[in-house]
Amino acid sequence: MTQVSISVKAVTRKYGTHPALDAISFDVKKGELFGFIGPDGAGKTTLFRILTTLLLPDEGEATVEGLDVVKDYKKIRRIIGYMPGKFSLYMDLTVEENLKFYATIFGTTIEENYHLIKAIYSQIEPFRKRKAGQLSGGMKQKLALSCALIHKPVLLFLDEPTTGVDAVSRMEFWDMLKRLKEGGITILVSTPYMDEASLCDRVALIQDGKILQLSTPQQVVDHFPYELYNVSSGDIYNLLADLRNYPGMMSCYAFGQAAHISFIKETFRETHLRDFLKEKEHNQLTIEPINPNIEDCFMELMNR
Amino acid sequence: MMPIIFVVPIVQLIILVHAATFEMKDIRMSVIDLDMSQSSRQMISKFQGSPFFRIAHTSFSYREAGNEMKKGNVDVILQIPLGFEKNLAKEKKSKVQIVINAINGTSAGLVSAYSLMILQDFNRALIVEWMSPATMAATRNIKVIPLYWYNPKLNYKTFMVPGILVLLVTIIGLLLSGMNIVREKEIGTIEQINVTPIRKIQFIAGKLIPFWIIALFELTFGLVVGKLLFNIPMIGNLWLIFLSAGIYIFVILGFGLLISTMTNTQQQSMLVAFFFMVIFILMSGLFTSIESMPNWAQQLDRLNPIAYFIRIMRMVMLKGSSFQDIQESLYSLVVYAFGIISIAIWRYRKVT
């Protein structure tokens, strides 16, 4: 039997009349690496703040490790680690002082739980006398993760941990998450980057406070209902405009230097599109079928 | 931060103590002597002889003197009418006119008080001069000698230093604590703290104690500067000063933290802190006496922590009051400290 770590039932939170979360429901299993994927303003941070007991839900209820987020908030705070989207450690304390401070608040010491953070902390340990405010983005993030782990949490909340971090550091960070997961920690992570979604066990696509889809990354891709083609030409701007006027098109959007265009299955004839585009004076045309990725699925879901 | 903590008290004490004085010297006077008699000249020389007045202008026309005042060249006009001496001799009374520039009410009051003092003095001299020797013996005994206790020379510096020390501690305490939690809100560090199991009371205590130590240190520093530079008397028990200060600083820090928990930006917090600070300072009795305020304002002053502390400081430092003398103010401050810190703890929300 898989045990449930987080259970959210019809949680709503409004800012004024605008619902940041609109009757959202989902479960997270123990030991899962669960991703929230969505654009800015989708409600990811609001959800995280409710689950970390910083914000009260207007309606609905949520439990974390069987503890109610409203009634048992004190117990929840002992067992979770939270890394807010904005770097929020003390900039004028050194790396070591920050870590020691958070260890002390939780009634533990660095030595006691050093094995938990060793892999991460050892990378910034040479700079332990440096002020946190003078660290680079990637180092700050490692320090924040160390501080969130120092009290041996069973559950880790990471709100957009890779925003503003370079590509190499991002990959390193996800490797660290995988290792933590192997250690048995349940991890909830939110990100605006679609490519990171495939690294999660399960993902929830979220927009305007609603979950559009919740499944494994593979299932998300498998559920893509259309055929997808990558089209590029010398003039991407007009290409997009022209493609959007092409009959039978289901969706079309820019993807890097090309356009992704989708059609209902088995309705697409390549020669017809080629002729259509040539008529509009496009040259250097390439048209190729591709497998959809998470981003394609998300764009499609958003347009529904 | 450190330079501010050291420089502010010295600058405040030196500048404010010298600038915020009520003594007026060199009051410029315009004299219109229409009588040109011995008595009138005697009176003018009385003014001339006092350290407060300087005859800046003489004329025979009131219009001319008025113009000088309009231009801002004279502060007060003394007009001695024709027949001054004659009336004085004949009817035993006479009139002079004093016109004071009252743009600044406080200084006008002082000029008037000084002038009256000199006129009375002149009066007494006349009585002595004109009385027959028989009646003289009887009147000579009546002489008013003002005696100022606890501040015999009416030294304004002595009077101001305790008050300015209070201001110093207040400004440092209120601004430091007022900016503090709100700054954590702005930077976002509060978010990380709030998810920890730290208790509200622990958090507030962690904020209070360092500032308490800084503020007490400031006071000590200020007292040393006051003693060395101004030689202010410290008649009372030094420990009593520190006991009261310790309690008072808790009130001020609690007030600052309360503001800090209720605002969202440092700007808001700064404005609110200044709003209260200005009202508290102006109503504290430092610049104007509380007894001369209307009754409702005096009642309102019961909520003014600065007023309590200035009273205590002056009583202990200048008068040497004992614990019994100041206990009422002290207990009020204790109640205030408990009240305001409790509200601050209650108002500090880890959850929104």
XYZ file of C-alpha atoms in Angstrom:
656
model
C 0.000 0.000 0.000
C 1.371 3.394 -0.898
C 1.044 5.890 1.869
C -0.185 9.394 1.312
C 2.083 12.226 2.374
C 0.052 15.222 1.309
C -3.663 15.294 0.761
C -5.390 18.388 -0.545
C -9.175 18.551 -0.841
C -10.972 21.377 -2.628
C -8.653 24.092 -1.301
C -9.572 27.615 -2.350
C -7.722 30.795 -1.539
C -8.804 34.180 -2.845
C -6.938 37.482 -3.001
C -9.815 39.907 -3.025
C -12.267 38.338 -5.425
C -9.617 36.780 -7.611
C -9.112 33.101 -6.764
C -5.420 32.245 -6.610
C -6.400 28.641 -5.949
C -9.737 27.392 -7.192
C -10.978 24.250 -5.388
C -7.758 22.370 -5.960
C -7.479 18.672 -4.980
C -4.619 16.181 -5.230
C -2.576 13.644 -3.282
C 1.176 13.204 -3.037
C 2.560 9.785 -2.144
C 5.337 9.258 0.361
C 8.786 9.375 -1.138
C 7.558 10.940 -4.345
C 9.197 13.730 -6.292
C 6.158 15.731 -7.245
C 6.347 18.680 -9.606
C 4.080 21.661 -10.028
C 4.459 23.114 -13.468
C 2.842 26.362 -14.388
C 3.439 29.906 -15.529
C 3.994 32.817 -13.135
C 0.837 33.668 -11.246
C -0.649 30.197 -11.629
C -0.985 29.797 -7.866
C 2.065 27.642 -7.179
C 3.459 29.827 -4.402
C 0.034 30.248 -2.797
C -0.361 26.480 -2.669
C 3.088 26.034 -1.163
C 2.411 28.683 1.446
C -0.807 26.943 2.459
C 0.921 23.586 2.754
C 3.777 25.099 4.767
C 1.190 26.668 7.125
C 2.084 30.251 6.247
C -1.266 30.968 4.654
C -4.733 29.859 5.663
C -7.004 28.353 3.018
C -10.361 30.084 2.588
C -12.115 26.807 1.908
C -11.283 23.155 1.779
C -8.784 21.221 3.854
C -5.293 19.888 3.483
C -3.179 17.472 5.481
C 0.582 17.035 5.523
C 1.753 13.675 6.878
C -1.727 13.254 8.335
C -1.573 16.632 10.122
C -4.104 19.339 9.397
C -2.458 22.492 8.009
C -4.697 24.741 10.114
C -4.967 22.863 13.414
C -1.647 21.046 13.622
C 0.532 23.746 12.106
C 3.027 23.563 14.964
C 3.705 19.871 14.386
C 3.947 20.359 10.631
C 6.592 23.036 11.031
C 8.851 20.566 12.837
C 8.841 18.008 10.032
C 8.981 20.053 6.864
C 11.729 21.908 5.112
C 10.773 24.923 3.020
C 12.818 26.800 0.495
C 10.930 29.908 -0.636
C 11.257 31.164 -4.191
C 13.098 34.253 -3.029
C 16.407 33.729 -1.261
C 15.439 34.323 2.341
C 18.391 33.557 4.527
C 20.186 36.283 6.425
C 22.435 38.062 3.958
C 24.590 39.580 6.673
C 25.309 36.259 8.356
C 27.992 33.962 7.005
C 27.231 30.633 5.368
C 28.121 28.760 8.523
C 26.200 31.139 10.799
C 23.039 30.743 8.749
C 23.244 26.989 8.895
C 24.003 27.013 12.599
C 21.127 29.406 13.240
C 18.552 27.206 11.560
C 19.966 24.071 13.174
C 19.628 25.728 16.574
C 16.063 26.866 15.981
C 15.114 23.260 15.296
C 16.989 22.136 18.376
C 19.694 20.255 16.532
C 23.303 20.801 15.536
C 25.193 20.789 12.256
C 27.269 17.792 13.406
C 24.208 15.691 14.207
C 22.709 15.901 10.735
C 25.817 16.612 8.740
C 25.444 13.355 6.794
C 22.145 14.622 5.355
C 23.597 17.733 3.826
C 27.151 16.561 3.245
C 26.822 16.123 -0.528
C 25.401 19.620 -0.936
C 27.106 21.515 1.827
C 30.578 20.218 1.068
C 30.435 22.188 -2.191
C 29.994 25.515 -0.385
C 31.971 24.642 2.716
C 35.156 26.343 1.428
C 33.158 29.598 1.560
C 31.672 29.029 4.990
C 33.132 32.294 6.355
C 31.649 34.303 3.523
C 28.513 36.361 4.001
C 25.450 34.753 2.434
C 24.681 37.944 0.535
C 27.976 37.675 -1.351
C 27.387 34.173 -2.699
C 26.566 33.431 -6.330
C 23.047 32.337 -7.263
C 23.923 28.660 -7.398
C 25.763 28.744 -4.074
C 22.920 30.624 -2.400
C 20.559 27.952 -3.559
C 22.776 25.179 -2.171
C 22.977 26.988 1.135
C 19.203 27.430 1.219
C 18.736 23.738 0.526
C 21.219 22.851 3.260
C 19.338 25.052 5.725
C 16.039 23.479 4.710
C 17.476 19.997 5.291
C 19.439 20.520 8.490
C 16.604 19.391 10.781
C 16.035 16.130 8.896
C 12.625 16.924 7.432
C 10.440 14.135 6.037
C 9.021 16.501 3.468
C 10.696 19.166 1.405
C 8.915 22.085 -0.265
C 10.936 23.812 -2.950
C 9.276 26.842 -4.518
C 10.863 27.555 -7.891
C 14.327 26.520 -6.695
C 15.930 26.808 -10.113
C 14.585 30.195 -11.171
C 17.477 32.494 -11.949
C 20.083 29.726 -11.786
C 22.335 28.807 -14.706
C 21.764 25.641 -16.731
C 24.654 23.676 -15.239
C 23.652 24.488 -11.693
C 20.080 23.542 -12.537
C 21.123 20.081 -13.670
C 23.270 19.676 -10.560
C 20.365 20.719 -8.437
C 18.054 18.126 -9.930
C 20.701 15.468 -9.361
C 20.751 16.465 -5.714
C 16.974 16.181 -5.547
C 17.119 12.686 -6.991
C 19.618 11.666 -4.350
C 17.478 13.154 -1.598
C 14.505 11.249 -2.938
C 16.492 8.038 -2.742
C 17.014 8.913 0.917
C 13.256 8.659 1.364
C 12.292 12.342 1.548
C 9.077 13.384 -0.125
C 9.764 16.385 -2.325
C 7.324 18.915 -3.686
C 8.870 21.206 -6.238
C 7.420 23.940 -8.388
C 8.977 25.302 -11.538
C 8.091 27.411 -14.516
C 10.527 25.388 -16.653
C 8.763 22.704 -18.645
C 11.946 20.732 -19.321
C 12.317 20.055 -15.614
C 8.920 18.386 -15.495
C 10.206 15.191 -17.079
C 12.556 14.783 -14.094
C 9.647 14.424 -11.657
C 7.797 11.236 -10.748
C 4.492 12.935 -11.290
C 3.600 16.412 -12.415
C 0.586 18.634 -12.035
C 0.083 21.237 -14.722
C -1.431 24.237 -13.023
C -2.881 27.448 -14.403
C -5.136 30.145 -12.945
C -5.441 28.193 -9.712
C -6.700 25.029 -11.359
C -4.935 21.743 -12.057
C -5.167 21.099 -15.781
C -3.644 17.647 -15.670
C -1.996 15.404 -13.111
C -0.046 12.322 -14.153
C 3.448 11.035 -14.798
C 5.442 13.041 -17.340
C 5.182 10.109 -19.767
C 1.394 9.977 -19.427
C 1.149 13.712 -20.020
C 2.987 13.262 -23.287
C 1.014 10.159 -24.222
C -2.237 11.998 -23.738
C -1.371 14.594 -26.353
C -4.351 14.245 -28.652
C -2.894 15.596 -31.909
C -0.130 15.046 -34.377
C 2.645 17.563 -33.977
C 4.926 19.023 -36.647
C 7.936 21.240 -36.448
C 7.898 23.846 -39.205
C 10.614 26.357 -39.889
C 11.367 28.859 -42.609
C 13.492 31.951 -43.200
C 10.808 34.276 -41.917
C 9.518 32.976 -38.594
C 7.299 35.969 -37.908
C 5.193 35.684 -41.045
C 5.363 31.908 -40.880
C 3.455 31.944 -37.598
C 0.862 34.344 -38.932
C 0.360 32.285 -42.076
C 0.236 28.961 -40.271
C -2.491 30.251 -38.008
C -4.600 30.818 -41.121
C -3.979 27.321 -42.405
C -7.248 25.328 -42.493
C -7.368 22.286 -40.199
C -4.758 23.705 -37.805
C -5.529 22.960 -34.118
C -2.838 25.046 -32.462
C 0.274 26.835 -33.510
C 2.911 28.647 -31.468
C 6.537 29.613 -31.595
C 9.036 27.146 -30.207
C 12.559 28.457 -30.339
C 13.338 29.379 -33.934
C 10.563 27.183 -35.313
C 6.809 26.803 -35.111
C 4.987 23.869 -33.588
C 1.720 23.149 -35.297
C -0.734 20.415 -34.383
C -3.461 18.664 -36.353
C -6.152 16.132 -35.562
C -4.624 12.719 -36.143
C -4.353 11.527 -39.740
C -5.717 14.714 -41.290
C -2.351 16.190 -42.171
C -0.957 16.167 -45.709
C 2.527 17.570 -45.926
C 2.405 18.476 -49.635
C -0.682 20.564 -49.078
C 0.977 22.638 -46.349
C 4.142 22.954 -48.446
C 2.163 24.351 -51.359
C 0.215 26.637 -49.048
C 3.403 28.110 -47.601
C 5.161 28.406 -50.960
C 2.242 30.442 -52.194
C 2.946 32.822 -49.292
C 6.553 33.090 -50.526
C 8.247 31.144 -47.712
C 11.598 29.534 -48.561
C 14.039 27.236 -46.729
C 11.028 25.255 -45.580
C 11.448 22.248 -43.300
C 8.478 20.253 -42.085
C 8.992 17.246 -39.869
C 6.812 15.217 -37.507
C 7.975 15.331 -33.886
C 7.028 13.766 -30.574
C 5.355 16.253 -28.222
C 7.158 17.233 -25.031
C 5.660 18.549 -21.801
C 5.647 22.104 -23.052
C 3.613 21.172 -26.115
C 1.129 19.394 -23.897
C 0.932 22.376 -21.612
C 0.356 24.815 -24.462
C -2.330 22.569 -25.803
C -4.024 22.257 -22.394
C -3.895 25.997 -21.862
C -5.546 26.679 -25.172
C -8.456 24.371 -24.485
C 25.522 51.213 12.072
C 28.303 51.652 14.598
C 29.224 55.220 13.568
C 25.574 56.196 13.787
C 25.318 54.835 17.270
C 28.335 56.804 18.428
C 28.028 59.989 16.416
C 24.323 60.614 16.896
C 24.404 61.049 20.685
C 27.354 63.433 20.628
C 25.958 65.549 17.825
C 22.499 65.590 19.341
C 23.731 66.579 22.748
C 26.090 69.258 21.520
C 23.792 70.826 18.959
C 20.474 70.494 20.712
C 21.630 71.509 24.145
C 23.105 74.710 22.780
C 20.422 75.421 20.226
C 17.305 74.405 22.100
C 17.765 76.994 24.779
C 15.142 79.397 26.016
C 17.573 82.018 27.107
C 17.377 85.185 25.049
C 20.314 87.466 24.832
C 20.756 90.611 22.825
C 17.125 91.565 22.376
C 17.187 94.545 20.013
C 15.201 97.457 21.363
C 13.955 100.651 19.805
C 13.448 103.514 22.238
C 11.094 106.441 21.725
C 11.757 108.811 24.569
C 9.311 111.699 24.245
C 9.757 112.805 27.824
C 13.522 113.372 27.763
C 13.548 113.631 31.534
C 15.849 112.283 34.177
C 13.469 109.502 35.064
C 13.056 108.377 31.489
C 16.778 108.310 30.966
C 17.152 106.358 34.155
C 14.682 103.803 32.906
C 16.429 103.487 29.557
C 19.749 102.975 31.243
C 18.164 100.147 33.291
C 17.330 98.385 30.040
C 20.727 99.170 28.641
C 22.390 97.807 31.715
C 20.645 94.442 31.594
C 22.388 91.656 29.673
C 19.238 90.908 27.687
C 18.601 94.201 25.918
C 20.542 96.275 23.483
C 19.312 99.666 22.295
C 19.478 99.269 18.566
C 17.529 102.308 17.496
C 16.267 105.567 18.920
C 13.802 107.989 17.408
C 10.958 110.347 18.262
C 8.432 108.865 15.910
C 6.433 105.766 16.546
C 6.010 105.247 12.802
C 9.742 105.131 12.318
C 10.196 102.597 15.102
C 7.323 100.545 13.682
C 9.039 100.442 10.317
C 12.235 99.201 11.938
C 10.265 96.377 13.514
C 8.660 95.564 10.182
C 12.083 95.312 8.628
C 13.068 92.960 11.396
C 15.751 95.226 12.830
C 14.222 95.519 16.281
C 12.369 93.028 18.461
C 10.723 95.388 20.910
C 9.740 99.052 21.067
C 9.724 101.013 24.317
C 7.756 104.262 24.185
C 7.972 106.721 27.037
C 5.232 109.362 26.663
C 5.570 113.077 27.206
C 4.920 113.969 30.819
C 6.129 110.661 32.163
C 8.149 112.156 34.968
C 5.551 114.814 35.736
C 2.800 112.250 36.166
C 5.037 110.060 38.204
C 5.808 112.880 40.585
C 2.285 114.284 40.702
C -0.004 111.310 40.613
C 2.457 108.669 41.750
C 1.789 106.685 38.579
C 2.616 106.852 34.924
C 2.496 104.762 31.767
C 4.992 103.393 29.311
C 4.228 101.341 26.245
C 6.076 98.199 25.218
C 5.434 96.727 21.784
C 6.793 93.237 21.213
C 7.242 91.392 17.959
C 5.265 88.227 18.701
C 5.903 86.179 15.585
C 7.509 83.676 17.905
C 5.173 83.343 20.868
C 7.726 81.808 23.146
C 10.298 84.525 22.677
C 7.635 87.246 22.959
C 6.672 85.818 26.320
C 10.267 85.916 27.441
C 10.808 89.493 26.221
C 7.711 90.577 28.078
C 8.837 88.834 31.243
C 12.291 90.382 31.057
C 10.857 93.859 30.427
C 8.491 93.584 33.374
C 11.340 92.491 35.574
C 13.321 95.593 34.651
C 10.326 97.910 35.066
C 9.643 96.508 38.508
C 13.219 97.013 39.420
C 12.982 100.599 38.228
C 9.810 101.039 40.230
C 11.429 99.850 43.377
C 14.306 102.226 42.851
C 11.863 105.107 42.481
C 10.044 104.181 45.629
C 13.252 104.139 47.568
C 14.269 107.458 46.112
C 11.033 109.381 46.636
C 9.768 107.976 49.891
C 10.322 110.094 52.905
C 12.858 108.544 55.224
C 10.104 107.761 57.718
C 8.121 105.491 55.435
C 11.216 104.120 53.827
C 12.095 101.787 56.641
C 8.707 100.095 56.333
C 8.868 99.410 52.606
C 12.466 98.419 52.373
C 11.716 95.014 53.871
C 9.437 93.987 51.061
C 11.682 92.647 48.426
C 11.126 89.645 46.259
C 14.144 87.447 45.728
C 13.416 84.621 43.300
C 15.117 81.371 44.265
C 15.259 78.471 41.874
C 15.609 75.154 43.573
C 17.441 72.235 41.970
C 18.670 74.488 39.212
C 19.788 77.612 41.032
C 21.087 79.524 38.048
C 18.137 78.513 35.888
C 20.681 76.898 33.615
C 18.878 75.669 30.546
C 21.595 73.187 29.697
C 21.074 71.410 32.966
C 17.402 71.409 32.237
C 17.729 70.162 28.661
C 20.359 67.419 28.918
C 18.176 64.841 30.691
C 15.406 65.485 28.191
C 17.710 65.200 25.223
C 19.110 61.933 26.532
C 15.543 60.671 26.619
C 15.020 61.763 23.027
C 18.200 60.028 22.012
C 17.196 56.705 23.506
C 13.704 57.087 22.096
C 14.764 57.805 18.539
C 17.325 55.008 18.443
C 14.984 52.522 20.067
C 11.873 53.331 18.099
C 13.522 53.468 14.700
C 15.685 50.377 15.146
C 12.816 48.226 16.333
C 10.279 49.830 14.021
C 12.356 49.008 10.970
C 13.264 45.549 12.065
C 10.480 43.048 11.494
C 9.209 44.997 8.527
C 12.679 44.781 7.000
C 12.577 41.011 7.344
C 9.211 41.112 5.636
C 10.672 43.125 2.767
C 13.734 40.938 2.307
C 11.713 37.772 2.769
C 13.712 36.247 5.629
C 10.582 36.222 7.741
C 9.163 33.580 5.421
C 11.914 31.167 6.324
C 11.632 31.960 10.023
C 7.880 31.499 10.037
C 8.028 27.888 8.874
C 10.313 27.015 11.773
C 8.855 25.921 15.112
C 10.209 29.066 16.778
C 7.638 30.537 19.147
C 6.275 34.056 18.783
C 7.519 35.082 22.194
C 10.991 33.747 21.417
C 11.059 35.634 18.158
C 10.004 38.932 19.749
C 12.423 38.406 22.635
C 15.193 37.841 20.116
C 14.330 41.173 18.559
C 13.967 43.070 21.825
C 17.048 42.104 23.775
C 19.818 43.235 21.381
C 18.157 46.608 20.861
C 17.619 46.921 24.574
C 21.319 46.516 25.147
C 22.177 48.982 22.369
C 19.777 51.595 23.718
C 21.047 51.253 27.275
C 24.568 51.537 25.965
C 23.533 54.730 24.149
C 22.135 56.150 27.340
C 25.324 55.377 29.234
C 27.339 56.971 26.489
C 25.070 60.024 26.509
C 25.339 60.364 30.278
C 29.104 60.276 30.074
C 29.104 62.920 27.323
C 26.648 65.037 29.325
C 28.835 64.780 32.427
C 32.087 65.522 30.643
C 30.905 68.269 28.286
C 28.171 69.975 30.255
C 28.957 68.904 33.779
C 25.288 68.232 34.373
C 24.473 67.404 37.954
C 23.715 63.770 38.739
C 22.337 64.092 42.191
C 20.139 61.017 42.211
C 21.009 57.365 42.261
C 22.532 56.235 38.991
C 21.017 52.770 39.353
C 17.575 54.318 39.630
C 18.198 56.075 36.312
C 19.188 52.799 34.702
C 16.274 50.912 36.227
C 13.812 53.451 34.828
C 15.654 53.562 31.519
C 15.587 49.771 31.256
C 11.836 49.725 31.677
C 11.302 52.709 29.436
C 13.359 51.177 26.623
C 11.138 48.103 26.737
C 8.126 50.363 26.206
C 9.741 52.092 23.240
C 10.996 48.867 21.664
C 7.605 47.240 22.159
C 6.043 50.229 20.452
C 8.459 49.950 17.543
C 7.922 46.234 17.155
C 4.168 46.725 17.230
C 4.468 49.239 14.401
C 6.765 46.825 12.611
C 4.350 43.918 12.803
C 1.477 46.027 11.544
C 3.141 47.592 8.523
C 4.323 46.045 5.284
C 7.126 48.323 4.131
C 9.898 50.209 5.871
C 8.468 53.427 4.475
C 5.108 52.865 6.125
C 6.778 51.920 9.359
C 9.000 54.997 9.278
C 6.024 57.315 8.740
C 3.988 55.766 11.531
C 6.963 55.835 13.900
C 7.592 59.504 13.121
C 3.953 60.388 13.580
C 3.940 59.018 17.109
C 7.403 60.275 17.893
C 6.615 63.885 16.990
C 3.409 63.887 19.032
C 5.050 62.196 21.983
C 8.036 64.531 21.953
C 6.046 67.740 21.589
C 3.720 66.674 24.377
C 6.469 65.284 26.558
C 7.128 68.396 28.571
C 10.585 68.785 27.117
C 9.946 72.020 25.258
C 6.735 73.195 26.883
C 5.533 72.427 30.332
C 2.784 69.831 30.620
C 1.041 71.901 33.317
C 0.309 74.647 30.816
C -1.449 72.290 28.415
C -5.247 72.117 28.331
C -6.759 69.513 30.597
C -7.626 67.057 27.829
C -4.060 67.143 26.597
C -2.791 66.477 30.091
C -5.095 63.469 30.295
C -3.866 62.310 26.908
C -0.323 62.598 28.142
C -0.959 59.627 30.414
C -0.458 57.590 27.257
C 2.820 59.318 26.469
C 5.758 57.179 27.611
C 8.245 59.957 26.919
C 6.489 62.252 29.389
C 6.885 59.684 32.177
C 10.511 59.108 31.462
C 11.468 62.782 31.149
C 9.770 63.422 34.463
C 11.693 60.564 36.070
C 14.998 61.602 34.542
C 14.689 65.218 35.640
C 13.542 64.282 39.108
C 16.311 61.768 39.683
C 19.146 63.588 37.946
C 18.489 67.160 39.059
C 16.498 66.758 42.228
C 17.877 63.499 43.549
C 14.454 61.929 43.944
C 14.299 58.507 45.521
C 12.409 55.433 44.411
C 9.362 56.465 46.467
C 9.149 59.784 44.645
C 9.099 58.324 41.170
C 7.345 55.020 41.812
C 4.040 56.147 40.340
C 5.634 57.031 36.996
C 7.767 53.921 37.167
C 4.818 51.599 37.726
C 2.982 53.280 34.864
C 5.937 52.478 32.623
C 5.988 48.847 33.801
C 2.307 48.455 32.952
C 2.916 50.165 29.627
C 5.836 47.853 28.800
C 3.866 44.709 29.568
C 0.856 45.950 27.642
C 2.657 47.024 24.508
C 4.924 43.977 24.259
C 1.963 41.652 24.756
C 0.098 43.394 21.962
C 3.191 43.194 19.750
C 3.529 39.456 20.361
C -0.173 38.955 19.755
C -0.111 41.064 16.601
C 2.891 39.279 15.126
C 1.393 36.689 12.860
C 3.301 33.748 11.561
C 0.294 32.865 9.412
C -1.665 35.143 7.107
